[in-house]
Amino acid sequence: MYKILKAGKLAGNIYEMVVEAPRVAKRCLPGQFVIVKMDEKGERIPLTICDYDREAGTITIVFQPIGASTEKFTRLQAGDSFRDFVGPLGRPSDLCTDDLEEVKKKKILFVAGGVGTAPVYPQVKWLHEHGIEADVIVGAKTKDLVILEDKFRAVTGNLYITTDDGSYGRSGMVTKVIDDLMTEEGKSYDVCVAIGPMIMMKFCCLTTKKYNLKTIVSMNPIMVDGTGMCGACRVVVGDEVKFACVDGPEFDGHLIDFDAAMKRQAMYKTEEGRALLKLREGDTHHGGCGNCGGDK
Ligand code: NAD
Ligand code: FES
């Protein structure tokens, strides 16, 4: 059992929890995720790691309820426990595993949107701890939905907050800030990391393509087992079939067909959709979801 030490609301419908998971905290790196199960019969929910404390043996997760299981998570309080807390899963961010001296030469821009702001924080924090200051754009619909502002201010001197309605910080979506920084404000970057809703990552990639700016995105398709077996998280990157849980979740955003990824995400939710995907995807469908008959 994994004890919840702290549970509460960060903003709007966004929740934060600090969970006692020493083995995960000891090994995890920015970019990785965990799969959490509330009880024996609970659904397996993938959640990105927002922060970790190796000494205290804790992991901070941030989530937005989108189904029955995550809705039940919101009712948990400090003192309650998760049945399973599996991780760290996925590959760590390249920026935290590449040669440090090479990373130090890079000018890095992070673009964080909505709940996707949570997985951006550990990367910026890790870079700051290793002497690298990155620029960070944080976008939210309104002032009330801006999260982790103080934490980001502690790890970067260049934080650009923007709200869609202009109620706080700059006005407009994150893509407008990318354009403003790179044109009117004369900034240039070697790499951009964009994490948020799929539609945001799509438009960030279209924007950065104009500047020939390499862009990494973190894909969060539906996941079931998180071990590369079930095929649920299949993504096409360039001409290659990848599985976000083991090959990602970070990929070169300029190689992703976001429209196809969003369409697949919607299709995977229905039995008929999964049956059609099984036909189209052949061997790479895997069928381990147990719903489409592919594993029978
Ligand atoms: P949101 O809809 O509030 O959007 C956040 C910001 O993204 C906006 O303020 C805006 O600046 C930008 N954005 C949105 N649409 C855009 C567009 N068309 N063009 C340019 N910029 C755009 O975000 P939310 O409600 O917090 O998002 C929830 C979604 O985020 C869920 O679907 C969840 O699955 C996803 N998510 C993704 C990750 C990840 O790792 N990629 C992590 C957590 C959550
Ligand atoms: Fe990635 Fe199953 S969740 S293959």
CSV table of C-alpha atoms and ligand atoms in Angstrom, one decimal:
chain,number,residue,atom,x,y,z
A,1,MET,CA,0.0,0.0,0.0
A,2,TYR,CA,1.2,3.5,-0.8
A,3,LYS,CA,0.2,6.1,1.7
A,4,ILE,CA,-1.1,9.5,0.7
A,5,LEU,CA,0.7,12.1,2.8
A,6,LYS,CA,-1.0,15.2,1.4
A,7,ALA,CA,-4.0,15.6,-0.8
A,8,GLY,CA,-5.7,18.8,-2.0
A,9,LYS,CA,-6.8,21.0,-4.8
A,10,LEU,CA,-4.3,23.0,-6.8
A,11,ALA,CA,-6.7,25.0,-8.8
A,12,GLY,CA,-10.2,24.6,-10.4
A,13,ASN,CA,-10.6,20.9,-11.1
A,14,ILE,CA,-6.8,20.1,-10.7
A,15,TYR,CA,-5.7,18.0,-7.7
A,16,GLU,CA,-2.3,17.4,-6.2
A,17,MET,CA,-1.2,14.4,-4.0
A,18,VAL,CA,2.1,13.6,-2.2
A,19,VAL,CA,2.4,9.8,-2.0
A,20,GLU,CA,4.9,7.7,0.0
A,21,ALA,CA,6.6,5.6,-2.7
A,22,PRO,CA,10.3,5.3,-1.7
A,23,ARG,CA,11.4,2.9,-4.4
A,24,VAL,CA,9.9,5.0,-7.2
A,25,ALA,CA,11.3,8.2,-5.6
A,26,LYS,CA,14.7,6.7,-5.5
A,27,ARG,CA,14.9,5.9,-9.2
A,28,CYS,CA,12.6,8.2,-11.1
A,29,LEU,CA,13.8,11.0,-13.4
A,30,PRO,CA,11.9,13.9,-15.0
A,31,GLY,CA,9.7,12.8,-17.9
A,32,GLN,CA,8.7,9.4,-16.4
A,33,PHE,CA,5.3,8.4,-15.1
A,34,VAL,CA,3.6,6.0,-12.7
A,35,ILE,CA,0.5,3.8,-13.1
A,36,VAL,CA,-1.8,4.1,-10.1
A,37,LYS,CA,-4.6,1.8,-8.9
A,38,MET,CA,-6.8,2.7,-6.0
A,39,ASP,CA,-8.0,-0.8,-5.0
A,40,GLU,CA,-8.0,-4.4,-6.2
A,41,LYS,CA,-10.7,-3.8,-8.9
A,42,GLY,CA,-9.6,-0.3,-9.7
A,43,GLU,CA,-8.7,1.0,-13.2
A,44,ARG,CA,-4.9,1.5,-13.9
A,45,ILE,CA,-4.4,5.2,-14.3
A,46,PRO,CA,-1.2,6.6,-15.8
A,47,LEU,CA,-0.1,9.9,-14.2
A,48,THR,CA,3.0,11.9,-14.9
A,49,ILE,CA,5.4,12.6,-12.0
A,50,CYS,CA,5.3,16.3,-11.0
A,51,ASP,CA,7.9,16.2,-8.3
A,52,TYR,CA,9.9,13.8,-6.2
A,53,ASP,CA,11.9,13.9,-3.0
A,54,ARG,CA,14.4,11.1,-2.8
A,55,GLU,CA,15.2,11.6,0.9
A,56,ALA,CA,11.6,11.7,2.0
A,57,GLY,CA,10.7,8.9,-0.4
A,58,THR,CA,7.8,10.7,-1.9
A,59,ILE,CA,6.3,11.4,-5.3
A,60,THR,CA,4.0,14.3,-6.2
A,61,ILE,CA,1.3,13.6,-8.7
A,62,VAL,CA,-1.1,16.1,-10.3
A,63,PHE,CA,-4.3,15.1,-12.0
A,64,GLN,CA,-7.7,16.2,-13.3
A,65,PRO,CA,-10.7,13.8,-12.9
A,66,ILE,CA,-11.8,12.7,-16.3
A,67,GLY,CA,-13.5,9.4,-15.5
A,68,ALA,CA,-14.9,7.4,-12.6
A,69,SER,CA,-11.5,6.3,-11.2
A,70,THR,CA,-9.9,9.7,-11.2
A,71,GLU,CA,-13.1,11.1,-9.7
A,72,LYS,CA,-12.7,8.6,-6.9
A,73,PHE,CA,-9.1,9.7,-6.4
A,74,THR,CA,-10.4,13.2,-5.6
A,75,ARG,CA,-12.2,11.8,-2.5
A,76,LEU,CA,-9.0,10.4,-1.1
A,77,GLN,CA,-7.4,12.2,1.8
A,78,ALA,CA,-4.1,12.3,3.7
A,79,GLY,CA,-3.9,8.9,5.5
A,80,ASP,CA,-5.6,6.9,2.8
A,81,SER,CA,-3.6,4.7,0.5
A,82,PHE,CA,-3.3,3.5,-3.1
A,83,ARG,CA,-3.3,-0.2,-3.7
A,84,ASP,CA,-0.7,0.0,-6.5
A,85,PHE,CA,1.8,2.7,-7.5
A,86,VAL,CA,3.9,1.3,-10.3
A,87,GLY,CA,6.9,3.1,-11.6
A,88,PRO,CA,9.0,4.8,-12.7
A,89,LEU,CA,7.7,3.9,-16.2
A,90,GLY,CA,8.7,5.3,-19.6
A,91,ARG,CA,11.9,6.9,-20.7
A,92,PRO,CA,13.3,9.9,-18.8
A,93,SER,CA,13.5,13.2,-20.7
A,94,ASP,CA,16.5,13.3,-23.1
A,95,LEU,CA,17.5,16.7,-21.5
A,96,CYS,CA,18.2,14.9,-18.2
A,97,THR,CA,20.1,11.9,-19.7
A,98,ASP,CA,22.1,13.5,-22.6
A,99,ASP,CA,25.7,14.7,-22.0
A,100,LEU,CA,25.3,17.5,-19.5
A,101,GLU,CA,28.0,19.7,-21.1
A,102,GLU,CA,26.1,19.5,-24.4
A,103,VAL,CA,22.8,20.3,-22.8
A,104,LYS,CA,24.5,23.3,-21.1
A,105,LYS,CA,25.2,24.8,-24.5
A,106,LYS,CA,21.5,24.7,-25.5
A,107,LYS,CA,19.0,27.5,-25.1
A,108,ILE,CA,15.8,25.7,-24.0
A,109,LEU,CA,12.2,26.8,-24.2
A,110,PHE,CA,9.5,24.9,-22.3
A,111,VAL,CA,5.9,25.3,-23.2
A,112,ALA,CA,3.4,24.1,-20.6
A,113,GLY,CA,-0.4,24.1,-21.0
A,114,GLY,CA,-3.0,23.5,-18.4
A,115,VAL,CA,-2.6,20.2,-16.5
A,116,GLY,CA,0.4,19.5,-18.7
A,117,THR,CA,2.3,22.1,-16.6
A,118,ALA,CA,2.8,19.4,-14.0
A,119,PRO,CA,5.2,17.2,-16.0
A,120,VAL,CA,7.2,20.3,-17.2
A,121,TYR,CA,8.1,21.3,-13.6
A,122,PRO,CA,10.5,18.4,-12.7
A,123,GLN,CA,12.4,19.0,-16.0
A,124,VAL,CA,12.9,22.7,-15.3
A,125,LYS,CA,13.8,22.0,-11.7
A,126,TRP,CA,16.4,19.3,-12.7
A,127,LEU,CA,18.0,21.6,-15.2
A,128,HIS,CA,18.1,24.4,-12.7
A,129,GLU,CA,19.8,22.1,-10.2
A,130,HIS,CA,22.4,21.3,-12.8
A,131,GLY,CA,23.1,25.0,-13.6
A,132,ILE,CA,20.9,25.3,-16.7
A,133,GLU,CA,18.3,28.1,-16.8
A,134,ALA,CA,15.5,27.5,-19.3
A,135,ASP,CA,12.7,29.8,-20.4
A,136,VAL,CA,9.2,28.7,-19.6
A,137,ILE,CA,5.8,29.6,-21.0
A,138,VAL,CA,2.9,28.5,-18.8
A,139,GLY,CA,-0.6,28.8,-20.4
A,140,ALA,CA,-4.0,28.4,-18.8
A,141,LYS,CA,-7.5,29.3,-19.7
A,142,THR,CA,-7.9,31.8,-16.9
A,143,LYS,CA,-6.0,33.1,-13.9
A,144,ASP,CA,-7.7,30.6,-11.5
A,145,LEU,CA,-6.3,27.7,-13.6
A,146,VAL,CA,-2.6,28.7,-13.5
A,147,ILE,CA,-0.8,26.1,-11.4
A,148,LEU,CA,2.7,25.8,-9.8
A,149,GLU,CA,3.6,29.5,-10.4
A,150,ASP,CA,5.7,29.8,-7.2
A,151,LYS,CA,7.5,26.5,-7.8
A,152,PHE,CA,8.5,27.7,-11.3
A,153,ARG,CA,9.6,31.1,-10.1
A,154,ALA,CA,12.0,29.3,-7.8
A,155,VAL,CA,13.7,27.5,-10.7
A,156,THR,CA,13.6,29.9,-13.6
A,157,GLY,CA,14.1,33.7,-13.9
A,158,ASN,CA,12.2,33.7,-17.3
A,159,LEU,CA,8.7,32.6,-16.6
A,160,TYR,CA,6.0,33.8,-19.1
A,161,ILE,CA,2.5,33.2,-17.9
A,162,THR,CA,-0.3,33.6,-20.4
A,163,THR,CA,-4.1,33.2,-20.1
A,164,ASP,CA,-6.5,32.7,-22.9
A,165,ASP,CA,-8.8,35.4,-21.6
A,166,GLY,CA,-6.0,37.8,-20.5
A,167,SER,CA,-7.1,37.6,-16.9
A,168,TYR,CA,-3.4,37.1,-15.7
A,169,GLY,CA,0.0,37.6,-17.3
A,170,ARG,CA,0.1,37.9,-21.0
A,171,SER,CA,-3.1,37.5,-23.1
A,172,GLY,CA,-3.6,34.6,-25.6
A,173,MET,CA,-2.6,31.0,-26.1
A,174,VAL,CA,0.9,29.7,-25.6
A,175,THR,CA,1.6,29.7,-29.4
A,176,LYS,CA,1.2,33.5,-29.4
A,177,VAL,CA,3.9,33.8,-26.7
A,178,ILE,CA,6.2,31.6,-28.8
A,179,ASP,CA,5.7,33.9,-31.7
A,180,ASP,CA,6.2,37.0,-29.6
A,181,LEU,CA,9.3,35.8,-28.0
A,182,MET,CA,10.9,34.7,-31.2
A,183,THR,CA,10.0,37.7,-33.3
A,184,GLU,CA,9.3,40.9,-31.3
A,185,GLU,CA,11.5,39.9,-28.3
A,186,GLY,CA,14.4,38.6,-30.4
A,187,LYS,CA,14.8,35.3,-28.5
A,188,SER,CA,16.2,32.2,-30.1
A,189,TYR,CA,16.3,28.6,-28.9
A,190,ASP,CA,17.9,25.3,-29.8
A,191,VAL,CA,15.1,23.1,-28.5
A,192,CYS,CA,11.5,23.5,-27.3
A,193,VAL,CA,9.7,21.0,-25.1
A,194,ALA,CA,5.9,21.4,-25.3
A,195,ILE,CA,3.6,19.5,-22.9
A,196,GLY,CA,-0.2,19.9,-22.6
A,197,PRO,CA,-3.4,18.8,-24.4
A,198,MET,CA,-2.8,17.2,-27.7
A,199,ILE,CA,-4.3,20.1,-29.6
A,200,MET,CA,-1.9,22.5,-27.9
A,201,MET,CA,1.1,20.3,-28.8
A,202,LYS,CA,-0.1,20.2,-32.4
A,203,PHE,CA,-0.3,23.9,-32.7
A,204,CYS,CA,3.0,24.4,-30.8
A,205,CYS,CA,4.7,22.1,-33.4
A,206,LEU,CA,3.1,24.0,-36.3
A,207,THR,CA,4.4,27.3,-34.8
A,208,THR,CA,8.0,26.0,-34.0
A,209,LYS,CA,8.2,24.5,-37.5
A,210,LYS,CA,8.1,28.0,-38.9
A,211,TYR,CA,11.3,28.7,-36.9
A,212,ASN,CA,12.9,25.3,-37.6
A,213,LEU,CA,13.0,24.8,-33.9
A,214,LYS,CA,13.3,21.2,-32.8
A,215,THR,CA,10.3,20.4,-30.6
A,216,ILE,CA,9.8,17.5,-28.1
A,217,VAL,CA,6.3,16.6,-27.0
A,218,SER,CA,5.0,14.2,-24.3
A,219,MET,CA,2.3,12.0,-25.7
A,220,ASN,CA,-0.3,10.7,-23.2
A,221,PRO,CA,-2.5,8.4,-25.2
A,222,ILE,CA,-4.7,5.8,-23.5
A,223,MET,CA,-2.5,3.4,-21.6
A,224,VAL,CA,-3.5,0.0,-20.1
A,225,ASP,CA,-0.5,-2.1,-19.0
A,226,GLY,CA,2.3,0.5,-19.3
A,227,THR,CA,4.7,-2.2,-20.3
A,228,GLY,CA,4.5,-2.2,-24.1
A,229,MET,CA,2.3,-5.4,-24.3
A,230,CYS,CA,-1.2,-4.2,-24.8
A,231,GLY,CA,-0.8,-1.8,-27.7
A,232,ALA,CA,-3.2,0.8,-26.3
A,233,CYS,CA,-0.7,3.6,-26.5
A,234,ARG,CA,0.4,3.0,-30.1
A,235,VAL,CA,1.7,6.2,-31.8
A,236,VAL,CA,3.0,6.7,-35.3
A,237,VAL,CA,6.2,8.7,-35.2
A,238,GLY,CA,7.4,9.5,-38.7
A,239,ASP,CA,7.1,6.1,-40.4
A,240,GLU,CA,7.6,4.1,-37.3
A,241,VAL,CA,5.1,2.5,-34.9
A,242,LYS,CA,6.0,3.3,-31.3
A,243,PHE,CA,4.4,2.6,-27.9
A,244,ALA,CA,4.3,5.7,-25.7
A,245,CYS,CA,4.7,3.8,-22.5
A,246,VAL,CA,8.1,2.2,-23.3
A,247,ASP,CA,9.4,4.2,-26.3
A,248,GLY,CA,8.2,7.5,-25.0
A,249,PRO,CA,6.4,9.3,-23.7
A,250,GLU,CA,8.6,12.0,-25.3
A,251,PHE,CA,8.9,12.1,-29.1
A,252,ASP,CA,10.0,14.5,-31.8
A,253,GLY,CA,6.8,16.5,-32.2
A,254,HIS,CA,7.5,17.4,-35.8
A,255,LEU,CA,7.2,13.7,-36.7
A,256,ILE,CA,3.8,13.2,-35.1
A,257,ASP,CA,0.6,13.2,-37.0
A,258,PHE,CA,-1.5,14.8,-34.3
A,259,ASP,CA,-4.8,14.6,-36.2
A,260,ALA,CA,-4.3,10.8,-36.6
A,261,ALA,CA,-3.3,10.5,-32.9
A,262,MET,CA,-6.4,12.4,-31.7
A,263,LYS,CA,-8.7,10.3,-34.0
A,264,ARG,CA,-7.2,7.1,-32.7
A,265,GLN,CA,-7.6,8.3,-29.1
A,266,ALA,CA,-11.4,8.8,-29.8
A,267,MET,CA,-11.7,5.5,-31.6
A,268,TYR,CA,-10.0,3.5,-28.9
A,269,LYS,CA,-12.8,4.4,-26.5
A,270,THR,CA,-15.5,2.3,-28.2
A,271,GLU,CA,-15.6,-1.4,-28.9
A,272,GLU,CA,-16.4,-0.8,-32.6
A,273,GLY,CA,-13.5,1.7,-32.8
A,274,ARG,CA,-11.1,-0.9,-31.3
A,275,ALA,CA,-12.3,-3.6,-33.7
A,276,LEU,CA,-11.6,-1.2,-36.6
A,277,LEU,CA,-8.2,-0.3,-35.3
A,278,LYS,CA,-7.4,-4.0,-34.9
A,279,LEU,CA,-8.1,-4.5,-38.6
A,280,ARG,CA,-6.1,-1.5,-39.7
A,281,GLU,CA,-3.2,-1.9,-37.3
A,282,GLY,CA,-2.6,-5.6,-37.8
A,283,ASP,CA,0.2,-7.0,-35.8
A,284,THR,CA,1.0,-3.7,-34.1
A,285,HIS,CA,-2.4,-3.5,-32.6
A,286,HIS,CA,-1.5,-6.2,-30.0
A,287,GLY,CA,-5.0,-6.4,-28.7
A,288,GLY,CA,-3.9,-6.8,-25.1
A,289,CYS,CA,-6.6,-4.4,-24.0
A,290,GLY,CA,-8.8,-7.6,-23.8
A,291,ASN,CA,-11.7,-5.6,-25.2
A,292,CYS,CA,-11.3,-6.0,-29.0
A,293,GLY,CA,-10.7,-9.8,-29.0
A,294,GLY,CA,-7.2,-9.3,-30.4
A,295,ASP,CA,-5.6,-11.3,-27.7
A,296,LYS,CA,-7.9,-14.3,-28.0
B,1,NAD,P1,-6.5,23.7,-21.6
B,1,NAD,O1,-7.5,23.3,-22.6
B,1,NAD,O2,-6.8,24.6,-20.5
B,1,NAD,O3,-5.2,24.3,-22.4
B,1,NAD,C1,-4.1,24.7,-21.8
B,1,NAD,C2,-3.4,25.8,-22.6
B,1,NAD,O4,-3.0,25.2,-23.9
B,1,NAD,C3,-4.3,26.9,-23.1
B,1,NAD,O5,-4.4,27.9,-22.1
B,1,NAD,C4,-3.6,27.4,-24.3
B,1,NAD,O6,-2.5,28.3,-24.0
B,1,NAD,C5,-3.0,26.1,-24.9
B,1,NAD,N1,-3.9,25.7,-26.0
B,1,NAD,C6,-5.0,25.0,-25.9
B,1,NAD,N2,-5.5,24.8,-27.1
B,1,NAD,C7,-4.7,25.4,-28.0
B,1,NAD,C8,-4.6,25.6,-29.4
B,1,NAD,N3,-5.6,25.1,-30.2
B,1,NAD,N4,-3.6,26.3,-29.9
B,1,NAD,C9,-2.6,26.8,-29.2
B,1,NAD,N5,-2.6,26.6,-27.8
B,1,NAD,C10,-3.6,26.0,-27.3
B,1,NAD,O7,-5.7,22.4,-21.0
B,1,NAD,P2,-6.3,21.4,-19.9
B,1,NAD,O8,-7.8,21.5,-19.8
B,1,NAD,O9,-5.5,21.5,-18.7
B,1,NAD,O10,-5.9,20.1,-20.7
B,1,NAD,C11,-6.3,18.8,-20.3
B,1,NAD,C12,-5.7,17.8,-21.3
B,1,NAD,O11,-4.3,17.8,-21.1
B,1,NAD,C13,-6.2,16.5,-21.1
B,1,NAD,O12,-6.7,16.0,-22.3
B,1,NAD,C14,-5.0,15.7,-20.7
B,1,NAD,O13,-5.0,14.4,-21.2
B,1,NAD,C15,-3.9,16.5,-21.3
B,1,NAD,N6,-2.6,16.3,-20.5
B,1,NAD,C16,-1.5,16.0,-21.2
B,1,NAD,C17,-0.3,15.8,-20.6
B,1,NAD,C18,0.9,15.3,-21.4
B,1,NAD,O14,1.8,14.7,-20.9
B,1,NAD,N7,0.9,15.7,-22.7
B,1,NAD,C19,-0.2,15.8,-19.2
B,1,NAD,C20,-1.4,16.2,-18.5
B,1,NAD,C21,-2.5,16.4,-19.2
B,2,FES,FE1,1.7,1.0,-23.8
B,2,FES,FE2,0.1,-1.0,-23.2
B,2,FES,S1,0.1,1.0,-22.4
B,2,FES,S2,1.5,-0.9,-24.8
